[in-house]
Coordinates of C-alpha atoms and ligand atoms in Angstrom, one line a residue:
X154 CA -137.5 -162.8 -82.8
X155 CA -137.0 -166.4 -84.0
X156 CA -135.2 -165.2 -87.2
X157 CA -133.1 -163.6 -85.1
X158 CA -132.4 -166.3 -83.0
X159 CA -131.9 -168.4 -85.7
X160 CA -129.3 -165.6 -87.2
X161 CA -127.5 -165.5 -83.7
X162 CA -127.5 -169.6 -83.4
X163 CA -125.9 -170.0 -86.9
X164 CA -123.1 -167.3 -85.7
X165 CA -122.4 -169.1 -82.5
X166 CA -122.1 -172.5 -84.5
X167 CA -120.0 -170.6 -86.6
X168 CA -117.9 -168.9 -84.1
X169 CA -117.9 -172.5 -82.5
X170 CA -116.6 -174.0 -85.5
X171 CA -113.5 -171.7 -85.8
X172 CA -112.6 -171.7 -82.5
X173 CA -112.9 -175.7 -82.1
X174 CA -110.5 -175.9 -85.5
X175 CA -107.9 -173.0 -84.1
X176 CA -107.7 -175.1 -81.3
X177 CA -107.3 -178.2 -83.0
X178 CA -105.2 -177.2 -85.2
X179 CA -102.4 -175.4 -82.6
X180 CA -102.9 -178.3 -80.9
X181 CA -102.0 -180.6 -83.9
X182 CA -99.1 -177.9 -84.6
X183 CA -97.5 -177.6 -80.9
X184 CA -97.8 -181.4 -79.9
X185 CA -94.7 -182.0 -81.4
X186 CA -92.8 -179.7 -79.0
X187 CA -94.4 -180.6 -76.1
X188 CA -93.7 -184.2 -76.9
X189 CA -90.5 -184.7 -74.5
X190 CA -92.7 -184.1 -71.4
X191 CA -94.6 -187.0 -73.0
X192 CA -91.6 -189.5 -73.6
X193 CA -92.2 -190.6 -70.4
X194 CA -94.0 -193.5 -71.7
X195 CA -93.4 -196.2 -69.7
X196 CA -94.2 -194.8 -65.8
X197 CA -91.9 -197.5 -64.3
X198 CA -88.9 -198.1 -65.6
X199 CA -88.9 -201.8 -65.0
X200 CA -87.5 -204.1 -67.8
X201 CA -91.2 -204.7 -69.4
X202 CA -92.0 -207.9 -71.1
X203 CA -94.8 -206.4 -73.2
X204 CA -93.3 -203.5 -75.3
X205 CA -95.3 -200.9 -76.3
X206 CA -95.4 -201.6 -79.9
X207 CA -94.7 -205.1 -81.6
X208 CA -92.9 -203.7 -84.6
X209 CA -91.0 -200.9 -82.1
X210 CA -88.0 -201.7 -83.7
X211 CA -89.0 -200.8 -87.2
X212 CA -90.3 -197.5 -85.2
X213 CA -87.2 -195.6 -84.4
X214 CA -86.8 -193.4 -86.9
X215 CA -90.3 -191.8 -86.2
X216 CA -89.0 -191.1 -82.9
X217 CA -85.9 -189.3 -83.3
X218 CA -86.0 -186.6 -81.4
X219 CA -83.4 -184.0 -80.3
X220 CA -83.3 -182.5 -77.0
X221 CA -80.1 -182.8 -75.7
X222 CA -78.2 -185.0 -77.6
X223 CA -76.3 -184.3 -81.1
X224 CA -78.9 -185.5 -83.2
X225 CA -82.3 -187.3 -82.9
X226 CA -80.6 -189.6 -80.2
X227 CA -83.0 -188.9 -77.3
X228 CA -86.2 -189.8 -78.9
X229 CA -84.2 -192.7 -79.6
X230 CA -83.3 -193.9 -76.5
X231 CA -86.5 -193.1 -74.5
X232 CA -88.7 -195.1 -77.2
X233 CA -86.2 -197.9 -76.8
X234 CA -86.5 -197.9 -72.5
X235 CA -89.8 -197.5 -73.1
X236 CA -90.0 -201.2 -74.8
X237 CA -87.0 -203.0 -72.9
X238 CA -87.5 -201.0 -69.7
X239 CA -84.5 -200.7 -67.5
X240 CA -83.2 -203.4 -64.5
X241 CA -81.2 -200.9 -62.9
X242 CA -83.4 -199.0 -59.9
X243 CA -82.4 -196.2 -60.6
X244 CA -81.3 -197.1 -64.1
X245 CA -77.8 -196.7 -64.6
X246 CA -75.7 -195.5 -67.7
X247 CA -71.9 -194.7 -68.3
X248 CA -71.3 -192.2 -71.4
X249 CA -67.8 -191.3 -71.9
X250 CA -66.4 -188.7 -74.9
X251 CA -69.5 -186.0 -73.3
X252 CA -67.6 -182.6 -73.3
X253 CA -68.9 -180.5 -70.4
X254 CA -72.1 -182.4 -70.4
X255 CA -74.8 -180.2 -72.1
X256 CA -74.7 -181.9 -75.4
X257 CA -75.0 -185.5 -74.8
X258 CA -76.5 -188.9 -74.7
X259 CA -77.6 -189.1 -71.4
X260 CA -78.8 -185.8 -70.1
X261 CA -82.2 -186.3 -70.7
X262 CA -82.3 -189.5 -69.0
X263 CA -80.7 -187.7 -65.9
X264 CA -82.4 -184.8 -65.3
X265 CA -85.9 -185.5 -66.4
X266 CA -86.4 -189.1 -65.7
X267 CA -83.5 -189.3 -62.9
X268 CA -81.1 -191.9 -64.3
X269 CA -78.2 -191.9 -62.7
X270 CA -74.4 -192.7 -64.1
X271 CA -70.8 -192.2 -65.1
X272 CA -69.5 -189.5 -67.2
X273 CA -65.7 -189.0 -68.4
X274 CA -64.2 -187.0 -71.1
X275 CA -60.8 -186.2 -71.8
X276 CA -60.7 -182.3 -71.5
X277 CA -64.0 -181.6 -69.0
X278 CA -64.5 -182.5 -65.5
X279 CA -67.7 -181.7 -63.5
X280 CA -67.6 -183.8 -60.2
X281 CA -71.2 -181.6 -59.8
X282 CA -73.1 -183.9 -62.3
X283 CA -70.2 -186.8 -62.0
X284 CA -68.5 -186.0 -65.0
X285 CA -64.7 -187.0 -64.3
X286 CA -61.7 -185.9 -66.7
X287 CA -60.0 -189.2 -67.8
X288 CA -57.8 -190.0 -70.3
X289 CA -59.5 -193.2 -71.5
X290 CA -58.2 -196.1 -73.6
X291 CA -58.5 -199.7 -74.8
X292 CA -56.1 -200.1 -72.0
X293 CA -57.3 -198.9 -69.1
X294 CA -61.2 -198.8 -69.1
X295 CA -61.9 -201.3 -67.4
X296 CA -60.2 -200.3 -64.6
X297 CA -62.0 -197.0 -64.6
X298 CA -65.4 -198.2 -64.7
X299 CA -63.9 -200.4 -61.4
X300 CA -62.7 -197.3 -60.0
X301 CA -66.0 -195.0 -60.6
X302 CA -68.2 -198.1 -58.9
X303 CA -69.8 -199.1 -62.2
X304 CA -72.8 -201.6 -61.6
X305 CA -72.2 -205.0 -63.7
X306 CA -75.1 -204.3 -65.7
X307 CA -75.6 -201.7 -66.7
X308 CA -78.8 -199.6 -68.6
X309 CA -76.6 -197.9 -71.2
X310 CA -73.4 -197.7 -72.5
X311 CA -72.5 -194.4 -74.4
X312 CA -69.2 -194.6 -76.5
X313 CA -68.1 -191.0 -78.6
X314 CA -64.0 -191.1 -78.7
X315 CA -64.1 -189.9 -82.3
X316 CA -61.1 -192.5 -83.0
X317 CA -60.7 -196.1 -81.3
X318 CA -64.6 -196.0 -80.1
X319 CA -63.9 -199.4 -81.8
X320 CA -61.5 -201.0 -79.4
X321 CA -62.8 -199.8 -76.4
X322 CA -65.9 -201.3 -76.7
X323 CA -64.0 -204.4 -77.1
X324 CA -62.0 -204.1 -74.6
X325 CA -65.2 -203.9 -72.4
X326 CA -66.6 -206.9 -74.2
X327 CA -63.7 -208.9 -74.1
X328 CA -62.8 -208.2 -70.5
X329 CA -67.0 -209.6 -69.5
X330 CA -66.9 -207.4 -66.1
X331 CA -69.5 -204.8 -67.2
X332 CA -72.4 -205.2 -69.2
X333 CA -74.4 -203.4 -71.1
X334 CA -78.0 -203.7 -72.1
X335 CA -78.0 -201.2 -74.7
X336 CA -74.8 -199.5 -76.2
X337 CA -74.8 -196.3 -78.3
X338 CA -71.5 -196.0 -80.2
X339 CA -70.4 -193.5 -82.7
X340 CA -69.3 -195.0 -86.3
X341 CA -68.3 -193.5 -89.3
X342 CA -70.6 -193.4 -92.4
X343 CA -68.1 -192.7 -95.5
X344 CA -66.7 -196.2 -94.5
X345 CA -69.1 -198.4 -97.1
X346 CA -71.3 -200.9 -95.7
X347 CA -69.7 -203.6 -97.5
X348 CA -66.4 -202.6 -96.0
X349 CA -65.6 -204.5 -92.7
X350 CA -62.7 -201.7 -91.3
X351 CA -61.5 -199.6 -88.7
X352 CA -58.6 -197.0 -87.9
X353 CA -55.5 -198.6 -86.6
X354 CA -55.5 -197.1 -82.9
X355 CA -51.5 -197.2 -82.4
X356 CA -51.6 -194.6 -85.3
X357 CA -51.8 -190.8 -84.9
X358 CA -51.8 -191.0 -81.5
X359 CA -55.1 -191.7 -81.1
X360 CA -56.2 -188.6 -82.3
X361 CA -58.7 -187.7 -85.3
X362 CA -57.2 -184.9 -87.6
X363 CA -60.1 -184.0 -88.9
X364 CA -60.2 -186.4 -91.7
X365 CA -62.5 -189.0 -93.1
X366 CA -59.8 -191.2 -91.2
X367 CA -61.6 -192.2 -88.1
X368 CA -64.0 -194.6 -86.5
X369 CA -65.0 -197.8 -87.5
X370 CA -67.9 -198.6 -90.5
X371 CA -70.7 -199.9 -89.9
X372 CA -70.0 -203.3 -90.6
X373 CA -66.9 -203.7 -88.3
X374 CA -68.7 -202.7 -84.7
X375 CA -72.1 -204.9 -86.1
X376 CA -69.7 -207.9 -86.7
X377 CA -67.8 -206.9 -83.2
X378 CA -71.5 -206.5 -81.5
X379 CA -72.8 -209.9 -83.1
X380 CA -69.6 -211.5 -81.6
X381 CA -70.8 -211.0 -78.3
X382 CA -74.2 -211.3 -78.5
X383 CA -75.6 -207.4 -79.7
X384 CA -78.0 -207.2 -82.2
X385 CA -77.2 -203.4 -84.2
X386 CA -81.0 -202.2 -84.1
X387 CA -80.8 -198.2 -85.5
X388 CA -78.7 -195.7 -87.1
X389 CA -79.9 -192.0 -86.5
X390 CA -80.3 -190.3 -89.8
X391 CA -77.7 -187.9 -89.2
X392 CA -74.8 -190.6 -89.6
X393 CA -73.0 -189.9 -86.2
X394 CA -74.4 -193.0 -83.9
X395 CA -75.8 -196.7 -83.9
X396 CA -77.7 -198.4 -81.2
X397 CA -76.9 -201.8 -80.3
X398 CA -79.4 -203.9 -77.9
X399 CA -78.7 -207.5 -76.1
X400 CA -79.9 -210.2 -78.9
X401 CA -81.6 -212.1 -76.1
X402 CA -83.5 -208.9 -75.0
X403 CA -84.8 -209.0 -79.1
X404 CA -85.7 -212.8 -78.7
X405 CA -87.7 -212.5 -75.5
X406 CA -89.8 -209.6 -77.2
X407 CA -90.1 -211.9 -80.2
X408 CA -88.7 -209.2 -82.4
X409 CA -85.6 -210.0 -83.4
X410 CA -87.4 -211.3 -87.0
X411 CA -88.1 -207.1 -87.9
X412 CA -84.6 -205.9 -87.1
X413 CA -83.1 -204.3 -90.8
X414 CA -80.1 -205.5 -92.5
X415 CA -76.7 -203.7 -91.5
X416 CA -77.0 -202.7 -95.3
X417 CA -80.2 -201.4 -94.9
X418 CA -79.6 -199.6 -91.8
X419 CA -76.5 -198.0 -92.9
X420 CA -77.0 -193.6 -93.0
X421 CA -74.9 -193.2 -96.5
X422 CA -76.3 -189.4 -97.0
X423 CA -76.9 -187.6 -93.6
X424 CA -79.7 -185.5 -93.4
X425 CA -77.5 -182.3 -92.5
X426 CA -75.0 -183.2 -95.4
X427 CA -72.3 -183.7 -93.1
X428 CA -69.1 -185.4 -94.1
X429 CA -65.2 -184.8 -93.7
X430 CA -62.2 -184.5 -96.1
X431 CA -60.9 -187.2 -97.3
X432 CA -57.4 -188.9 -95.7
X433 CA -54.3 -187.9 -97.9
X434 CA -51.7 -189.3 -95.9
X435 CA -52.0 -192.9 -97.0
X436 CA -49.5 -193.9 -94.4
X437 CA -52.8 -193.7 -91.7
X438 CA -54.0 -197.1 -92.4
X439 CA -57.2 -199.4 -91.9
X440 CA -57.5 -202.9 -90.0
X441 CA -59.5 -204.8 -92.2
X442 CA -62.0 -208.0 -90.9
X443 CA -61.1 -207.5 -86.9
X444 CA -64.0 -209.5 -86.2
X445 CA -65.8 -211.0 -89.2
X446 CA -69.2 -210.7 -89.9
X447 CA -70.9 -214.2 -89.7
X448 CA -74.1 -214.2 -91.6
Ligands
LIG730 C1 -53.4 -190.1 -72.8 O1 -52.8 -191.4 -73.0 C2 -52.0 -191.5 -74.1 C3 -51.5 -192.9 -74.2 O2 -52.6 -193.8 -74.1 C4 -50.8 -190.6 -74.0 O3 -50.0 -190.6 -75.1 C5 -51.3 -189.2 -73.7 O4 -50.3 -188.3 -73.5 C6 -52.3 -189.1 -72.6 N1 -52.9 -187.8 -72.4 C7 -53.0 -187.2 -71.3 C8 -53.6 -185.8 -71.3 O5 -52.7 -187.7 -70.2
LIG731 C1 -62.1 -208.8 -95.5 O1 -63.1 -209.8 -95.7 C2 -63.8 -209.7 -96.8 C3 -65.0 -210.7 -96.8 O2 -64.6 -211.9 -96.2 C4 -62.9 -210.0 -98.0 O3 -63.6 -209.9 -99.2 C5 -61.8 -209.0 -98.0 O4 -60.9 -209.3 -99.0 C6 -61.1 -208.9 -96.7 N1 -60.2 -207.8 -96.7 C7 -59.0 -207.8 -96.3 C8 -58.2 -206.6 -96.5 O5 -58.5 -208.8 -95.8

């Protein structure tokens, strides 16, 4: 009787044991896709004064995470609202260059944590989620971000042209009517870090040909962000966007001291091996030193 006890004790510890590692161990395995129902991590979404890690801005790349967006760009953003927070009730973001709208920057942020915002794009239009079909340049954003009733601050600024993403930005920067708290921007990685250039935007007709031809490097839109007061934080490791954030949001949070070198965060080998063919036509040329990097 007690043997057998004993016998059926050691089987249930047994049985106990298995089953408590199964379960730990699918739990260990499938936390990572149930993670974006966990982003979430701030609850409120006001600008926050005590982030959530000191050294978040060393933390990005452990947060890439791809839901919507191209590449890893989501986890990206949330982990970066969850450390600023966000002034805007609801928060507010423009992205333009989004297609139709299903892989993008912002899509996350507006239909599972109920952002709200701007999109235009050159070919789609889908007045259903606010997406509007603009032809947008240097020239006339401004005047669109007037016309769509763009906040003066605003959460996030989402810039994907594929060809004078450069300008545009500056036109925004230059003109001082909107501002962004955090701007995403697409760049081009074969341009060398060292190499402070971008495409010449009354070439081509502002159109990428599918060349390496296109963008700005990494250097040109830090140097354009430092000039008015961005501090270039992460690039995602595929090579495709960087993520700029106010300098004095970086000072307040007394973190400005951990933020990499442009060198350091330059992508030079993308994780999917992307890259384009190089330019043959030598006609297509570069503006070199647009804004120049002050160290
Ligand atoms: C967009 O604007 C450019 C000039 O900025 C013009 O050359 C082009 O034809 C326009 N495209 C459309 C679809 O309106
Ligand atoms: C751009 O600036 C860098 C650094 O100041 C300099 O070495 C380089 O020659 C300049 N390039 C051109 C084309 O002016």
């Amino acid at each position: 009787m007690i043997i057998s006890f004993i016998l059926v004790f050691t089987q249930f510890r047994l049985i106990l044991t298995i089953v408590l590692s199964v379960y730990l161990i699918s739990l260990a395995f499938f936390s990572q896709y149930y993670r974006p129902q966990h982003l979430n991590y701030s609850k409120s979404w006001r600008a926050v004064s005590t982030p959530l890690s000191s050294h978040w801005v060393r933390e990005f790349r452990q947060h890439e995470r791809k839901i919507f967006s191209q590449n890893g760009e989501d986890g990206v953003l949330i982990w970066l609202f969850a450390n600023i927070g966000t002034v805007n009730r609801p928060p507010r973001f423009v992205e333009f260059g989004v297609s139709n709208g299903e892989e993008c920057n912002t899509r996350f942020l507006r239909e599972h944590l109920g952002w709200q915002g701007l999109m235009m794009d050159g070919t789609y239009e889908k007045l259903s989620i606010h997406l509007h079909r603009e032809n947008i340049s240097s020239k006339n954003i401004n005047e669109l971000l007037t016309k769509y009733k763009t906040p003066t601050i605003l959460d996030l600024l989402s810039i994907d042209l594929d060809f004078d993403d450069y300008f545009v930005w500056k036109s925004i920067l230059q003109a001082n009517r909107f501002r962004a708290r955090v701007v995403i921007i697409e760049f081009n990685y074969m341009i060398p870090a060292n190499e402070n250039r971008v495409v010449d935007p009354t070439q081509d007709a502002r159109r990428w040909t599918g060349t390496d031809h296109f963008g700005a490097g990494i250097l040109a839109l830090a140097a354009l962000g430092q000039a008015y007061g961005y501090t270039l934080v992460y690039g995602e490791q595929n090579g495709v966007n960087l993520f700029f954030v106010q300098k004095h949001l970086l000072v307040q949070q007394k973190v400005l001291g951990d933020v990499l070198s442009v060198e350091q965060l330059h992508v030079s080998k993308p994780i999917t091996g992307w890259s384009h063919k190089p330019e043959l036509d030598h006609s297509r040329s570069w503006i070199w030193n647009d804004t120049i990097w002050k160290l």
